[in-house]
PDB file of C-alpha atoms in Angstrom:
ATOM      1  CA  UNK A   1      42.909-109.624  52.268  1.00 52.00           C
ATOM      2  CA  UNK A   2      41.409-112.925  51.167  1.00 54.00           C
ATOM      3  CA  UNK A   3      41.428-114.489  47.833  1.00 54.00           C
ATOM      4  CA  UNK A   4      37.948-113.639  47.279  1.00 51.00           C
ATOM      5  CA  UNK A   5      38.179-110.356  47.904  1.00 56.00           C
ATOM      6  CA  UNK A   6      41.234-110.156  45.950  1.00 56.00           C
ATOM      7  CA  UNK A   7      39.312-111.609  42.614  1.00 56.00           C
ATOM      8  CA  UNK A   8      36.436-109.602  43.384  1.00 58.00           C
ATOM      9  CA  UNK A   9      38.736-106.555  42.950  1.00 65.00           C
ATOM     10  CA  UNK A  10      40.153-107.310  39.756  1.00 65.00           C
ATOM     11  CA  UNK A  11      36.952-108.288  38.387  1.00 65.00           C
ATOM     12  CA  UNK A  12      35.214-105.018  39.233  1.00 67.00           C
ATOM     13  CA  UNK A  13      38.890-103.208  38.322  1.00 67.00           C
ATOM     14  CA  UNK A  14      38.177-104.794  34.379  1.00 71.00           C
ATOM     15  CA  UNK A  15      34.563-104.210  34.515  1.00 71.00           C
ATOM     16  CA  UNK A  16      34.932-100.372  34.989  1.00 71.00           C
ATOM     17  CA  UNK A  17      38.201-100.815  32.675  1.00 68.00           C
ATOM     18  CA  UNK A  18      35.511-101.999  30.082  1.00 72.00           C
ATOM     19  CA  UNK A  19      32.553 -99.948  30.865  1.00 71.00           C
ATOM     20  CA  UNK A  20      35.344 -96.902  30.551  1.00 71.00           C
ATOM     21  CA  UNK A  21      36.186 -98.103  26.984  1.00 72.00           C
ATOM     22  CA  UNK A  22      33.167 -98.908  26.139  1.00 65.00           C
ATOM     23  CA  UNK A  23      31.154 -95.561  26.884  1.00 60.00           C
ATOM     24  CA  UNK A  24      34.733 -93.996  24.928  1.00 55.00           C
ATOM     25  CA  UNK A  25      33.882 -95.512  21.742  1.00 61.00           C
ATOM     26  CA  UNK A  26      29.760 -94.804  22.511  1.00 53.00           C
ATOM     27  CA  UNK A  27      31.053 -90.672  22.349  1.00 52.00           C
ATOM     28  CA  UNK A  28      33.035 -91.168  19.528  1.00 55.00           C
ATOM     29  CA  UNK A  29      30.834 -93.245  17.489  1.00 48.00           C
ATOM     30  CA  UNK A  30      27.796 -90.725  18.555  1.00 53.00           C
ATOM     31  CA  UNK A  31      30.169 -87.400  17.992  1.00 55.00           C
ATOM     32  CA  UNK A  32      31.335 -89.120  13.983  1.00 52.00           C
ATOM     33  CA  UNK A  33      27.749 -89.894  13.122  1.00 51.00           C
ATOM     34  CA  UNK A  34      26.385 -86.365  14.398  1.00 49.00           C
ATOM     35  CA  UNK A  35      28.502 -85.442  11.165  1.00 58.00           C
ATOM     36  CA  UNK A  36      27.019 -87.847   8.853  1.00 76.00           C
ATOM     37  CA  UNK A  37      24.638 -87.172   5.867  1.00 79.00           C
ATOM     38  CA  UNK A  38      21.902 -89.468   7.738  1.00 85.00           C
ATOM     39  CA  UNK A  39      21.985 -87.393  11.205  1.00 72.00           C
ATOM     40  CA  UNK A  40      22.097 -84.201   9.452  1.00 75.00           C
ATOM     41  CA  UNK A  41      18.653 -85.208   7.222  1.00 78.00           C
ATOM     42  CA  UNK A  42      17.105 -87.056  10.236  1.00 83.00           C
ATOM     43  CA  UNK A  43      17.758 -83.580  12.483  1.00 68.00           C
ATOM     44  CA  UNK A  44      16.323 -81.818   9.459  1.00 76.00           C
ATOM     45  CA  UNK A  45      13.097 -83.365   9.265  1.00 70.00           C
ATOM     46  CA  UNK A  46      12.257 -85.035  12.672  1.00 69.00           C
ATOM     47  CA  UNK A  47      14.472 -83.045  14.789  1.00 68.00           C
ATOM     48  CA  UNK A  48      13.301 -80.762  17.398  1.00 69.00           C
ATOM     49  CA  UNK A  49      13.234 -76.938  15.876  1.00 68.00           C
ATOM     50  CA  UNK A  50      15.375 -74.702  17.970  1.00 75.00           C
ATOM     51  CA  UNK A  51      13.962 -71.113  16.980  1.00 73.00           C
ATOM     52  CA  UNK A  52      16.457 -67.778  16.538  1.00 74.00           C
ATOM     53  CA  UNK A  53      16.185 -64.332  16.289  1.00 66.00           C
ATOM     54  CA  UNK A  54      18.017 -63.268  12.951  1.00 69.00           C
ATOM     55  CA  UNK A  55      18.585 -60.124  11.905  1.00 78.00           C
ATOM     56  CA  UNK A  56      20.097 -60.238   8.139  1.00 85.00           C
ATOM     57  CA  UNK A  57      23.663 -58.901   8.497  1.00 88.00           C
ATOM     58  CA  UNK A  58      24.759 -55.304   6.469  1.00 89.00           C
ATOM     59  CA  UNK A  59      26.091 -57.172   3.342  1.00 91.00           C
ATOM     60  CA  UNK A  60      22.762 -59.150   2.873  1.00 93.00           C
ATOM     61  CA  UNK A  61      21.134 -56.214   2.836  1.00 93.00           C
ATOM     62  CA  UNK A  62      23.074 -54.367   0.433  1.00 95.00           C
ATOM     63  CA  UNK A  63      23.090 -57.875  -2.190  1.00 96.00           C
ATOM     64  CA  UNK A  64      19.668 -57.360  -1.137  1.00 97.00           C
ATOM     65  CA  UNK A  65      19.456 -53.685  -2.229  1.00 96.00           C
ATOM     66  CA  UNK A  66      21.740 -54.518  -5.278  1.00 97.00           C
ATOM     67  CA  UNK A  67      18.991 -57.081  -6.237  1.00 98.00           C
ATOM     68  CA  UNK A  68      15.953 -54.910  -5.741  1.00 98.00           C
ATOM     69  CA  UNK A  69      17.535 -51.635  -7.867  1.00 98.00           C
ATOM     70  CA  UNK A  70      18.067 -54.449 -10.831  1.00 98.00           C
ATOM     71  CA  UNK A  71      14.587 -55.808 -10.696  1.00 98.00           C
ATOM     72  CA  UNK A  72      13.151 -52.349 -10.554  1.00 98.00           C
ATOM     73  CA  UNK A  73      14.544 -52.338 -14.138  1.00 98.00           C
ATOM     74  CA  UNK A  74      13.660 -55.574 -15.239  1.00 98.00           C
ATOM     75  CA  UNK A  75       9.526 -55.393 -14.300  1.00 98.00           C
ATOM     76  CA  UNK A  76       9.589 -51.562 -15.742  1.00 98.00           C
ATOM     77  CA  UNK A  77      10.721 -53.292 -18.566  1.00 97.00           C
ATOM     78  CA  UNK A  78       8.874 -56.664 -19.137  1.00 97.00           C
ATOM     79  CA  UNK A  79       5.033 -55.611 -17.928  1.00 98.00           C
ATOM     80  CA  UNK A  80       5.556 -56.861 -14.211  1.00 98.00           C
ATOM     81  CA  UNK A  81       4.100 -56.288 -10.675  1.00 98.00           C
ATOM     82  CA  UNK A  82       6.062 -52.379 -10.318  1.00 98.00           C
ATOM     83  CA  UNK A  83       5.511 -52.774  -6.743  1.00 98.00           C
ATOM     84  CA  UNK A  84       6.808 -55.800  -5.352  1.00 98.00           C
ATOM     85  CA  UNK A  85       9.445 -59.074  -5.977  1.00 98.00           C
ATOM     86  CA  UNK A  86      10.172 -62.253  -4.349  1.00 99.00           C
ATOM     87  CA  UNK A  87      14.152 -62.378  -3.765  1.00 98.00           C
ATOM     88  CA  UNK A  88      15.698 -65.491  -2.589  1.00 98.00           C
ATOM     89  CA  UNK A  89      19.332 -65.616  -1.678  1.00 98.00           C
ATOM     90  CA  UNK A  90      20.569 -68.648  -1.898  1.00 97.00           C
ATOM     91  CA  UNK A  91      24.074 -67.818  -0.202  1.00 96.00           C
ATOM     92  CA  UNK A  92      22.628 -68.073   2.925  1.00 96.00           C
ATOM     93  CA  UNK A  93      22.462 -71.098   5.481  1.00 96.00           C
ATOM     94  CA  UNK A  94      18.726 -72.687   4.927  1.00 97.00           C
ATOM     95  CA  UNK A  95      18.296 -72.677   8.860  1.00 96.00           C
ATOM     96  CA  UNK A  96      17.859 -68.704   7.854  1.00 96.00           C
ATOM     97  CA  UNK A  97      15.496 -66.168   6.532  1.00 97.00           C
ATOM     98  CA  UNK A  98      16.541 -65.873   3.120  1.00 98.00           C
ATOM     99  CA  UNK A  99      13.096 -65.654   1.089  1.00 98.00           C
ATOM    100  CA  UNK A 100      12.383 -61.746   0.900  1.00 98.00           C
ATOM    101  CA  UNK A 101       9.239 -60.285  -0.196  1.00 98.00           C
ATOM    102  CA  UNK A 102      10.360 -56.477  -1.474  1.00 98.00           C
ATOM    103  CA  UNK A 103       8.845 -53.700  -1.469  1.00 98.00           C
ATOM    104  CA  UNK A 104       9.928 -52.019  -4.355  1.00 98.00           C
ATOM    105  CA  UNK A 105       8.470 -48.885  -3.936  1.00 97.00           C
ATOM    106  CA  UNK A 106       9.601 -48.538  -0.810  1.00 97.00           C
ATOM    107  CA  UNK A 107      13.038 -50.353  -0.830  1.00 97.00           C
ATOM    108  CA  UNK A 108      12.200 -52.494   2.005  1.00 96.00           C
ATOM    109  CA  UNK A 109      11.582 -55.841   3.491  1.00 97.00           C
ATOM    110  CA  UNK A 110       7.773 -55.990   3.837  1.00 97.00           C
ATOM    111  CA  UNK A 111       8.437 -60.116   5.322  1.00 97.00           C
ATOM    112  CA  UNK A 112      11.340 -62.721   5.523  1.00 97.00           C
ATOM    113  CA  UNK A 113      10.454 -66.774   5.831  1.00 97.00           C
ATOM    114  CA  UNK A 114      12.656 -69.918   5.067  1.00 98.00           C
ATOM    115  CA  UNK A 115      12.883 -71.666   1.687  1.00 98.00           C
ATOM    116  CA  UNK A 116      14.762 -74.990   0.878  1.00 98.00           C
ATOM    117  CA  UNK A 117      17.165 -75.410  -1.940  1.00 98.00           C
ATOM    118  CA  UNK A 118      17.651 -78.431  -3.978  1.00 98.00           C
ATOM    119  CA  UNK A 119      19.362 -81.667  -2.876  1.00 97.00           C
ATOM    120  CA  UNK A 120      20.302 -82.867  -6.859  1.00 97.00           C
ATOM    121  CA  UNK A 121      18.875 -86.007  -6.044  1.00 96.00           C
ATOM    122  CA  UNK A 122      21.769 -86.702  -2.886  1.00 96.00           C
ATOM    123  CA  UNK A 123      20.574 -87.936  -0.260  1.00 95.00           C
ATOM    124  CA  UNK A 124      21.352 -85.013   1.805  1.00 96.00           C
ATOM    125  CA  UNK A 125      23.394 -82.387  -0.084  1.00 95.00           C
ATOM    126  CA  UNK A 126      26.292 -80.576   1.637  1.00 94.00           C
ATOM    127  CA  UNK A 127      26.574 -76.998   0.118  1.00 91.00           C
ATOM    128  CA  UNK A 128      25.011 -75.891  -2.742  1.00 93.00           C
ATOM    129  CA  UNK A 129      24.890 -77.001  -6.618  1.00 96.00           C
ATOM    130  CA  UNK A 130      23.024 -75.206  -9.319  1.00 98.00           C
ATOM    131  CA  UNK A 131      21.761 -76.891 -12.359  1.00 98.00           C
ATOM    132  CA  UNK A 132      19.250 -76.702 -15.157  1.00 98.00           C
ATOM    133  CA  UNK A 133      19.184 -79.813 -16.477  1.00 98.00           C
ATOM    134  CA  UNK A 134      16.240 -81.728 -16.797  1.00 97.00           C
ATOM    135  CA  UNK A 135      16.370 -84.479 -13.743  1.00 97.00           C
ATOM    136  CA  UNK A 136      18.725 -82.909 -11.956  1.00 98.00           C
ATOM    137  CA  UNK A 137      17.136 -82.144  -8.753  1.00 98.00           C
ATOM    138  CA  UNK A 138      18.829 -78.782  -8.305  1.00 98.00           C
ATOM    139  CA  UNK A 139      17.805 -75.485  -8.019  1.00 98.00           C
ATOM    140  CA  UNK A 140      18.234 -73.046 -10.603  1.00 98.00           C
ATOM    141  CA  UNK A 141      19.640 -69.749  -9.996  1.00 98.00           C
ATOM    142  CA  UNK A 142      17.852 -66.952 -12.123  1.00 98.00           C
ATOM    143  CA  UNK A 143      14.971 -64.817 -12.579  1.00 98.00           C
ATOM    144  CA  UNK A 144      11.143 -66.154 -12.738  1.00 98.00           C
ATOM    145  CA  UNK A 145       7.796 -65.308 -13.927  1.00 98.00           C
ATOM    146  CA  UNK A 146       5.158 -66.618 -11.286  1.00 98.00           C
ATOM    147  CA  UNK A 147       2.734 -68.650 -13.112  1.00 98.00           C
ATOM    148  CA  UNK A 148      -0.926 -69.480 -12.584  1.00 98.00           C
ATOM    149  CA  UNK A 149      -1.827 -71.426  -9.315  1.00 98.00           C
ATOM    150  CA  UNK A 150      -2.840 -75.471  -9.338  1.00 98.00           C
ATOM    151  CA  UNK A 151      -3.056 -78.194  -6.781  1.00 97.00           C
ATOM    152  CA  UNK A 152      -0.616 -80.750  -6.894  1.00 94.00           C
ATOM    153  CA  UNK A 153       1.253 -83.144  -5.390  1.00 92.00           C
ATOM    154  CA  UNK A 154       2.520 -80.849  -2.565  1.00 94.00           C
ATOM    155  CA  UNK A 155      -0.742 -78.810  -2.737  1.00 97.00           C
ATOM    156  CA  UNK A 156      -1.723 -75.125  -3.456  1.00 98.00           C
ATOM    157  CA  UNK A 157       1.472 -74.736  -5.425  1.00 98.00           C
ATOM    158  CA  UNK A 158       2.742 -72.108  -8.511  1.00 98.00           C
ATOM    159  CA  UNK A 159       4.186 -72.816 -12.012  1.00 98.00           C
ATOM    160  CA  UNK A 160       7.289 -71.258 -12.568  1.00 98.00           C
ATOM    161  CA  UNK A 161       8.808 -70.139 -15.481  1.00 98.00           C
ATOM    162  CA  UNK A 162      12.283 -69.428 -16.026  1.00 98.00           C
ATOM    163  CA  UNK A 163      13.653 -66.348 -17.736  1.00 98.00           C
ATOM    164  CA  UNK A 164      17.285 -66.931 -18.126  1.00 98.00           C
ATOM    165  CA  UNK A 165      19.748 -69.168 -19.480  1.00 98.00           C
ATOM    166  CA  UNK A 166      20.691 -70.398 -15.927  1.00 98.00           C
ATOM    167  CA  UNK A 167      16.644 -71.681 -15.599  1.00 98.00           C
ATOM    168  CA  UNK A 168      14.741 -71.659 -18.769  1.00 98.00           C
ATOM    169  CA  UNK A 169      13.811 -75.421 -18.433  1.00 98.00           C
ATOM    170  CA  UNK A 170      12.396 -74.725 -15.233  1.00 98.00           C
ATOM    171  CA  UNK A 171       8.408 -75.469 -16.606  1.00 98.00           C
ATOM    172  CA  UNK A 172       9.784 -78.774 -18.198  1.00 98.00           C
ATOM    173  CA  UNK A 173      11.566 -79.439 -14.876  1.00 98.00           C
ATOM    174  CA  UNK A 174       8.155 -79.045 -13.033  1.00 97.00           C
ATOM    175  CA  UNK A 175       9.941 -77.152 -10.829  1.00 98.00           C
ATOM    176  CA  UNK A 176       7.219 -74.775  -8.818  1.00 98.00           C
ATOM    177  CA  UNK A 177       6.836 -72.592  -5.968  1.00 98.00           C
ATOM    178  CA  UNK A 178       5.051 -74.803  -3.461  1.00 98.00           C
ATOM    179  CA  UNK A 179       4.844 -75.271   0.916  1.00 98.00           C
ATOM    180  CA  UNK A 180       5.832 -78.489   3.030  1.00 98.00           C
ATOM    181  CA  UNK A 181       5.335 -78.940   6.532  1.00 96.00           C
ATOM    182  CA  UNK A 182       9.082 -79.654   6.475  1.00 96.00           C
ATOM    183  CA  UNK A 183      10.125 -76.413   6.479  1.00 98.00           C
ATOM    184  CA  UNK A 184       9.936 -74.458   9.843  1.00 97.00           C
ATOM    185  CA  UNK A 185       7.565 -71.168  10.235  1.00 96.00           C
ATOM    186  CA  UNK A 186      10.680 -69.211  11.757  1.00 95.00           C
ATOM    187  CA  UNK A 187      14.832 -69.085  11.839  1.00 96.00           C
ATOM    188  CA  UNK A 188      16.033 -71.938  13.220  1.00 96.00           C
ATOM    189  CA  UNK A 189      19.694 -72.882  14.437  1.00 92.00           C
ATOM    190  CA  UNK A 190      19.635 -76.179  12.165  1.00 93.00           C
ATOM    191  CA  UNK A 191      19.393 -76.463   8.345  1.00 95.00           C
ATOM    192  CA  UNK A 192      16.225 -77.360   7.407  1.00 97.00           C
ATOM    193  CA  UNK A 193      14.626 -79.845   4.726  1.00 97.00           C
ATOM    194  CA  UNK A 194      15.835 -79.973   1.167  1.00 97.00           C
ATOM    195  CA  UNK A 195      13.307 -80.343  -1.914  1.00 97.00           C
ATOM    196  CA  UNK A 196      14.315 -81.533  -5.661  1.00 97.00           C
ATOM    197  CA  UNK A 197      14.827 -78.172  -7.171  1.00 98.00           C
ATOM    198  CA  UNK A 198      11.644 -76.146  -5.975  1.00 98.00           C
ATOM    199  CA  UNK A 199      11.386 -73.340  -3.572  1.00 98.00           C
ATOM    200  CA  UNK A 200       9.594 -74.700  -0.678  1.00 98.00           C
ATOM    201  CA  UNK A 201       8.102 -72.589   2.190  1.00 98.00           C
ATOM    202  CA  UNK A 202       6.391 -73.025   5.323  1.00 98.00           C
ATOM    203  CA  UNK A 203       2.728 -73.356   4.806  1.00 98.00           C
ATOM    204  CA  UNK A 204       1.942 -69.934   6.610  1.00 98.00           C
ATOM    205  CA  UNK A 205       4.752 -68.012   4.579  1.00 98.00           C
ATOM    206  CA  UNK A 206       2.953 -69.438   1.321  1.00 98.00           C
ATOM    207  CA  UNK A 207      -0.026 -67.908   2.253  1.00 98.00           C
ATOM    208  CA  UNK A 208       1.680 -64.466   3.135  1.00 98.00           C
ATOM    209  CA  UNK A 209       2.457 -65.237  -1.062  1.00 98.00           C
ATOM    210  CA  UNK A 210      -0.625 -66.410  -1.986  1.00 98.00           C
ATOM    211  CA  UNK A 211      -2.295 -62.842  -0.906  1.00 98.00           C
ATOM    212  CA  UNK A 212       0.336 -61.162  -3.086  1.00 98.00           C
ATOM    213  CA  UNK A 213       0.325 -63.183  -5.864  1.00 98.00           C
ATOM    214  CA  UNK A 214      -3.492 -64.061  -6.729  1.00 98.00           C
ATOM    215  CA  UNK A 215      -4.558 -60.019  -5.727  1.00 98.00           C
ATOM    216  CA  UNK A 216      -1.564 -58.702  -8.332  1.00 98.00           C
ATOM    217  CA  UNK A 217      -2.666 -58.002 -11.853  1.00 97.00           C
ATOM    218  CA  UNK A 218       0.193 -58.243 -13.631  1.00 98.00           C
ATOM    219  CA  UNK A 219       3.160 -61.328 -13.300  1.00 98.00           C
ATOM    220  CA  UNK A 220       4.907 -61.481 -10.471  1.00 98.00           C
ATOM    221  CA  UNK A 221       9.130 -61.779 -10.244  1.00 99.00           C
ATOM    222  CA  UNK A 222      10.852 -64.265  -8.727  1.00 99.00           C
ATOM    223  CA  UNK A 223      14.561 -64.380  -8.249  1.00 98.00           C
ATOM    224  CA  UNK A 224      17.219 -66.770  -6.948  1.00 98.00           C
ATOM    225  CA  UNK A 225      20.691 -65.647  -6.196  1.00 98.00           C
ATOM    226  CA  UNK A 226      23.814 -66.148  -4.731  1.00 95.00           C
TER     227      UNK A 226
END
């Protein structure tokens, strides 16, 4: 074999040695930032929406059922709609149906959409934090009356007003029941956007709310659990 040949070898030999390393550290930078904060907000809000059929499993519905007995009390009690609720459970991964409009005649699910939760002002918040401070960004677990209708900033939206300790400066907070385009029309695999306290629907599950909300007579409950 001549020289050439020889050198040719080993050149090509540390090319593929390099290409080898390099492609290593290309799949294990790529696999590290899939985990990041920036990846998981990017997939959020430009990623591509990979639809699921969920059915809510038995303990969801019986928190669910829990819920619904308790606010049959509360709207006999304070003057609201007698008929129907808005439950949100919070517990549940944001990529999920987990905004529930009751039937509380009925006991049952009349329709289920997605809702984002708070970020507290992170850039992209990992779990879930509650708070009812003024400026913090979160969402505020609690019961709420839905107020009267305005166009805002995110447009057709609802002031809320909180009845409990856990989210009575929730009208000061400007925290309100409004849509984004962010936030998918169906279950998706992914989490989904995050908002800066409000409960944020798709566009076509607000109007499913708007029909309820502006044709009831009397206030409407809200409620946010865990």
């Amino acid at each position: 074999m001549s020289r050439y040949h020889t050198t040719c070898s080993n050149h090509c030999y540390m090319k593929i040695v390099r290409l080898m390393l390099l492609s290593g550290i290309a799949v294990t930078a790529l696999a590290w930032f899939s985990h990041t904060k920036v990846w998981k907000k990017t997939l959020a809000l430009h990623g591509p929406k990979r639809e699921i059929s969920k059915v809510p499993s038995s303990n969801t519905l019986e928190k669910l059922g829990q819920k619904a007995d308790a606010a049959k009390l509360f709207v006999q009690q304070k003057d609201f709609n007698t008929s129907v609720c808005f439950l949100i459970d919070m517990s549940l991964p944001s990529g999920q149906n987990r905004f529930f409009i009751y039937d509380l005649t009925k006991d049952s699910v009349l329709a289920a959409g997605l809702v984002a939760h708070g970020n507290c002002f992170e850039y992209w918040l990992e779990g879930r934090k509650y708070s009812n401070v003024v400026g913090s960004g979160c969402t505020s677990l609690g019961r709420y009356r839905v107020g009267a209708s305005y166009t805002g900033k995110f447009g057709y939206s609802y002031k809320l007003h909180g009845l409990d300790t856990t989210n009575n400066n929730a009208f000061e907070r400007t925290v309100v029941l409004h849509s984004h385009s962010c936030v998918p029309g169906s279950a998706v695999k992914d989490e989904i956007c995050q908002s800066n306290g409000c409960p944020t629907v798709a566009p076509n599950f607000l109007g499913r709310l708007k029909t309820i909300i502006n044709g009831s007579k009397k206030p409407v409950l809200l409620w946010i659990y865990e």
